[in-house]
CSV table of C-alpha atoms in Angstrom, one decimal:
chain,number,residue,atom,x,y,z
A,1069,ALA,CA,-92.4,120.6,78.2
A,1070,GLN,CA,-93.4,117.6,76.6
A,1071,ARG,CA,-92.7,114.6,78.3
A,1072,VAL,CA,-93.3,110.7,77.4
A,1073,THR,CA,-93.0,108.1,78.6
A,1074,GLN,CA,-92.8,104.5,78.1
A,1075,PRO,CA,-92.4,102.6,81.4
A,1076,GLU,CA,-91.6,98.6,79.8
A,1077,LYS,CA,-87.8,98.8,78.5
A,1078,LEU,CA,-88.2,95.3,78.2
A,1079,LEU,CA,-90.9,93.3,76.6
A,1080,SER,CA,-90.9,89.5,76.2
A,1081,VAL,CA,-94.3,88.1,74.9
A,1082,PHE,CA,-94.5,84.5,72.9
A,1083,LYS,CA,-95.9,84.2,69.1
A,1084,GLY,CA,-99.9,84.7,69.0
A,1085,ALA,CA,-100.3,86.5,72.5
A,1086,PRO,CA,-101.4,89.5,72.7
A,1087,VAL,CA,-99.1,92.3,73.3
A,1088,GLU,CA,-99.8,96.3,74.3
A,1089,LEU,CA,-96.9,98.5,74.7
A,1090,LYS,CA,-97.8,101.2,76.9
A,1091,CYS,CA,-97.1,105.1,76.2
A,1092,ASN,CA,-98.1,108.1,78.3
A,1093,TYR,CA,-97.9,111.6,76.7
A,1094,SER,CA,-98.1,115.1,79.5
A,1095,TYR,CA,-99.4,117.7,76.6
A,1096,SER,CA,-102.9,119.1,77.8
A,1097,GLY,CA,-104.3,120.4,74.9
A,1098,SER,CA,-104.6,118.3,71.3
A,1099,PRO,CA,-101.5,116.1,70.9
A,1100,GLU,CA,-100.5,114.7,67.9
A,1101,LEU,CA,-99.5,110.8,68.7
A,1102,PHE,CA,-97.5,109.0,66.5
A,1103,TRP,CA,-95.3,105.1,67.5
A,1104,TYR,CA,-92.5,105.0,65.6
A,1105,VAL,CA,-91.0,101.6,65.1
A,1106,GLN,CA,-87.0,100.1,64.9
A,1107,TYR,CA,-86.3,96.8,63.3
A,1108,SER,CA,-82.6,95.0,63.7
A,1109,ARG,CA,-80.5,97.5,61.2
A,1110,GLN,CA,-82.8,99.6,60.0
A,1111,ARG,CA,-83.6,103.1,60.4
A,1112,LEU,CA,-86.5,104.4,62.3
A,1113,GLN,CA,-90.2,104.7,60.4
A,1114,LEU,CA,-93.7,106.0,61.4
A,1115,LEU,CA,-95.8,102.6,62.1
A,1116,LEU,CA,-99.0,104.9,62.6
A,1117,ARG,CA,-100.4,108.4,63.6
A,1118,HIS,CA,-103.0,108.8,65.9
A,1119,ILE,CA,-104.6,111.3,63.9
A,1120,SER,CA,-105.1,108.8,60.6
A,1121,ARG,CA,-107.2,106.0,62.6
A,1122,GLU,CA,-105.1,103.5,61.2
A,1123,SER,CA,-104.5,100.4,61.7
A,1124,ILE,CA,-100.9,99.1,60.3
A,1125,LYS,CA,-99.6,95.9,60.4
A,1126,GLY,CA,-102.4,94.6,62.7
A,1127,PHE,CA,-101.0,97.4,65.6
A,1128,THR,CA,-103.9,99.7,66.5
A,1129,ALA,CA,-103.2,102.7,69.1
A,1130,ASP,CA,-106.3,104.4,71.1
A,1131,LEU,CA,-105.5,108.0,72.4
A,1132,ASN,CA,-107.3,108.3,75.6
A,1133,LYS,CA,-107.4,111.9,77.0
A,1134,GLY,CA,-108.2,111.0,80.4
A,1135,GLU,CA,-105.7,109.2,81.2
A,1136,THR,CA,-102.6,111.1,78.8
A,1137,SER,CA,-102.5,107.5,77.3
A,1138,PHE,CA,-101.8,106.2,73.7
A,1139,HIS,CA,-100.6,102.7,73.8
A,1140,LEU,CA,-100.1,100.3,70.9
A,1141,LYS,CA,-102.1,97.1,70.7
A,1142,LYS,CA,-102.1,93.9,68.6
A,1143,PRO,CA,-103.9,90.9,69.1
A,1144,PHE,CA,-102.0,88.3,68.1
A,1145,ALA,CA,-98.1,88.9,68.3
A,1146,GLN,CA,-95.5,87.7,65.7
A,1147,GLU,CA,-92.3,86.6,65.5
A,1148,GLU,CA,-91.2,89.9,63.2
A,1149,ASP,CA,-92.6,92.5,65.4
A,1150,SER,CA,-89.6,91.9,67.3
A,1151,ALA,CA,-87.9,95.7,67.4
A,1152,MET,CA,-87.5,98.8,69.4
A,1153,TYR,CA,-90.9,100.8,69.6
A,1154,TYR,CA,-91.1,104.7,70.4
A,1155,CYS,CA,-93.8,106.8,71.5
A,1156,ALA,CA,-93.4,110.4,70.4
A,1157,GLU,CA,-95.7,113.2,70.3
A,1158,GLY,CA,-95.8,116.0,68.0
A,1159,ALA,CA,-95.4,119.8,69.1
A,1160,GLY,CA,-97.7,122.5,68.2
A,1161,GLY,CA,-98.1,126.0,67.9
A,1162,THR,CA,-94.7,128.1,66.1
A,1163,SER,CA,-92.4,124.1,66.8
A,1164,TYR,CA,-95.1,122.4,64.3
A,1165,GLY,CA,-94.0,119.3,63.8
A,1166,LYS,CA,-91.2,118.8,66.1
A,1167,LEU,CA,-91.4,115.3,68.3
A,1168,THR,CA,-91.1,114.5,71.5
A,1169,PHE,CA,-89.4,110.7,72.1
A,1170,GLY,CA,-90.0,108.5,75.2
A,1171,GLN,CA,-87.0,105.8,75.8
A,1172,GLY,CA,-88.8,103.5,73.8
A,1173,THR,CA,-89.6,100.0,74.2
A,1174,ILE,CA,-88.0,96.7,73.3
A,1175,LEU,CA,-90.2,94.3,71.8
A,1176,THR,CA,-89.1,90.2,71.5
A,1177,VAL,CA,-91.3,87.9,70.4
A,1178,HIS,CA,-90.3,83.6,71.3
A,1179,PRO,CA,-91.7,81.3,69.0
B,1338,ASP,CA,-85.0,108.4,45.2
B,1339,THR,CA,-83.9,106.0,48.0
B,1340,GLY,CA,-85.0,108.2,50.7
B,1341,VAL,CA,-83.2,110.5,53.6
B,1342,SER,CA,-79.5,110.2,52.8
B,1343,GLN,CA,-76.5,111.1,55.8
B,1344,ASN,CA,-73.0,110.7,55.4
B,1345,PRO,CA,-70.6,109.7,56.9
B,1346,ARG,CA,-72.3,106.9,58.6
B,1347,HIS,CA,-69.7,106.5,61.1
B,1348,LYS,CA,-67.3,109.1,62.2
B,1349,ILE,CA,-64.8,108.8,65.0
B,1350,THR,CA,-62.5,111.4,65.8
B,1351,LYS,CA,-60.4,113.0,69.1
B,1352,ARG,CA,-61.5,115.4,71.2
B,1353,GLY,CA,-61.4,119.0,70.0
B,1354,GLN,CA,-62.0,118.5,66.2
B,1355,ASN,CA,-64.4,119.4,64.2
B,1356,VAL,CA,-66.7,117.5,62.5
B,1357,THR,CA,-69.2,118.0,59.8
B,1358,PHE,CA,-72.1,115.9,58.8
B,1359,ARG,CA,-74.8,116.1,55.8
B,1360,CYS,CA,-78.5,115.0,55.2
B,1361,ASP,CA,-80.1,115.2,51.5
B,1362,PRO,CA,-84.0,114.9,52.4
B,1363,ILE,CA,-86.3,113.3,50.1
B,1364,SER,CA,-86.2,116.1,47.1
B,1365,GLU,CA,-89.8,117.5,47.2
B,1366,HIS,CA,-90.1,117.8,51.3
B,1367,ASN,CA,-89.2,121.2,52.7
B,1368,ARG,CA,-89.2,120.7,56.2
B,1369,LEU,CA,-85.8,119.3,57.9
B,1370,TYR,CA,-85.0,117.8,61.5
B,1371,TRP,CA,-81.6,117.2,63.4
B,1372,TYR,CA,-82.1,114.9,66.2
B,1373,ARG,CA,-79.6,113.4,68.6
B,1374,GLN,CA,-79.6,109.7,70.2
B,1375,THR,CA,-77.5,108.5,72.8
B,1376,LEU,CA,-77.6,104.9,74.1
B,1377,GLY,CA,-80.9,104.3,75.7
B,1378,GLN,CA,-82.3,106.7,75.0
B,1379,GLY,CA,-85.2,107.8,72.4
B,1380,PRO,CA,-84.3,110.8,69.8
B,1381,GLU,CA,-84.4,114.0,71.1
B,1382,PHE,CA,-84.5,117.0,69.6
B,1383,LEU,CA,-82.1,119.6,68.2
B,1384,THR,CA,-83.4,121.6,65.1
B,1385,TYR,CA,-85.4,122.0,62.3
B,1386,PHE,CA,-85.5,123.8,59.3
B,1387,GLN,CA,-88.1,125.2,56.9
B,1388,ASN,CA,-87.0,125.5,53.4
B,1389,GLU,CA,-83.2,127.4,54.3
B,1390,ALA,CA,-84.6,128.9,57.1
B,1391,GLN,CA,-83.6,127.2,60.3
B,1392,LEU,CA,-87.1,127.7,62.7
B,1393,GLU,CA,-86.1,126.4,66.2
B,1394,LYS,CA,-82.8,125.1,68.0
B,1395,SER,CA,-83.4,123.3,71.1
B,1396,ARG,CA,-81.2,124.5,74.6
B,1397,LEU,CA,-79.4,121.3,73.6
B,1398,LEU,CA,-77.8,123.1,70.7
B,1399,SER,CA,-74.6,124.6,72.8
B,1400,ASP,CA,-72.4,127.2,70.8
B,1401,ARG,CA,-70.4,124.2,69.6
B,1402,PHE,CA,-72.7,123.2,67.2
B,1403,SER,CA,-74.3,124.7,64.1
B,1404,ALA,CA,-76.5,123.8,61.2
B,1405,GLU,CA,-77.0,124.8,58.1
B,1406,ARG,CA,-79.3,124.6,54.8
B,1407,PRO,CA,-78.1,127.2,52.5
B,1408,LYS,CA,-80.7,126.5,49.3
B,1409,GLY,CA,-83.0,124.3,50.9
B,1410,SER,CA,-82.3,121.6,50.2
B,1411,PHE,CA,-79.1,119.7,51.8
B,1412,SER,CA,-78.1,120.3,55.2
B,1413,THR,CA,-74.7,120.3,57.1
B,1414,LEU,CA,-74.5,119.9,61.0
B,1415,GLU,CA,-71.1,120.7,62.2
B,1416,ILE,CA,-70.1,120.0,65.4
B,1417,GLN,CA,-66.6,122.2,66.8
B,1418,ARG,CA,-64.1,121.8,69.4
B,1419,THR,CA,-66.1,117.9,69.9
B,1420,GLU,CA,-66.2,116.6,73.2
B,1421,GLN,CA,-66.7,113.0,74.3
B,1422,GLY,CA,-70.1,113.8,75.5
B,1423,ASP,CA,-70.5,114.4,72.1
B,1424,SER,CA,-70.6,110.7,71.6
B,1425,ALA,CA,-74.1,109.9,69.8
B,1426,MET,CA,-76.1,108.8,66.9
B,1427,TYR,CA,-77.3,112.2,65.1
B,1428,LEU,CA,-80.1,111.6,63.0
B,1429,CYS,CA,-82.2,113.8,59.9
B,1430,ALA,CA,-85.4,113.4,59.4
B,1431,SER,CA,-87.6,115.6,56.4
B,1432,SER,CA,-91.1,116.0,56.0
B,1433,LEU,CA,-93.2,117.8,53.4
B,1434,ASP,CA,-94.9,120.3,56.0
B,1435,TRP,CA,-96.3,118.7,59.0
B,1436,ASN,CA,-97.1,115.4,57.5
B,1437,THR,CA,-94.7,112.8,58.2
B,1438,GLN,CA,-90.8,113.0,59.3
B,1439,TYR,CA,-88.8,110.2,57.4
B,1440,PHE,CA,-85.4,109.5,59.0
B,1441,GLY,CA,-82.2,108.8,57.5
B,1442,PRO,CA,-80.2,106.1,58.7
B,1443,GLY,CA,-77.9,108.3,61.3
B,1444,THR,CA,-74.2,109.5,61.6
B,1445,ARG,CA,-72.7,108.0,64.8
B,1446,LEU,CA,-70.0,110.2,66.2
B,1447,THR,CA,-67.6,108.3,68.5
B,1448,VAL,CA,-65.3,111.1,70.0
B,1449,LEU,CA,-62.1,109.9,72.0
């Protein structure tokens, strides 16, 4: 079964500091990976997906198949980045599209 | 179109009662997903539809749970004989084929 691990439940940084949210996945094939974000009192929304290789709100994520990781990074954190972040993996085959989520990391950016 | 909507937003019920939730996806989206989220956990997949066909159900979905999408538009999730362990946030998402899933605000169920 697919498994997504986010080892940090809480992460605190100061404004302007670099931030890295860790994610490890278990699927051994060609995974489809996502980062979703949930701001306070808002719905879950897509931040980025690895296949598009976009940078959204200054965040990037690199797929490392050797380490089965998909860590989310931003060089200079902003207070408005404070939110819950979920890493998710998309299933393949007949389950294509079904997402398996990690437990989430709460990021707090202090002024 | 304001995105995926879910009703009700909150539901409090007594153990043993039946509850039904509704999800209205983005209009042109052919795929609809249900997830469940408990406190401190990420969303867990329950089931999904492509148009009106229910293509997969998780083992989390016991016989007390049933989902429908009768005309390939809105979907309902019914829980019969609710138990306290059913208390959770129930999330609906929709997508066009295998593209980005857009989530609704969720229905928070509390079983007393």
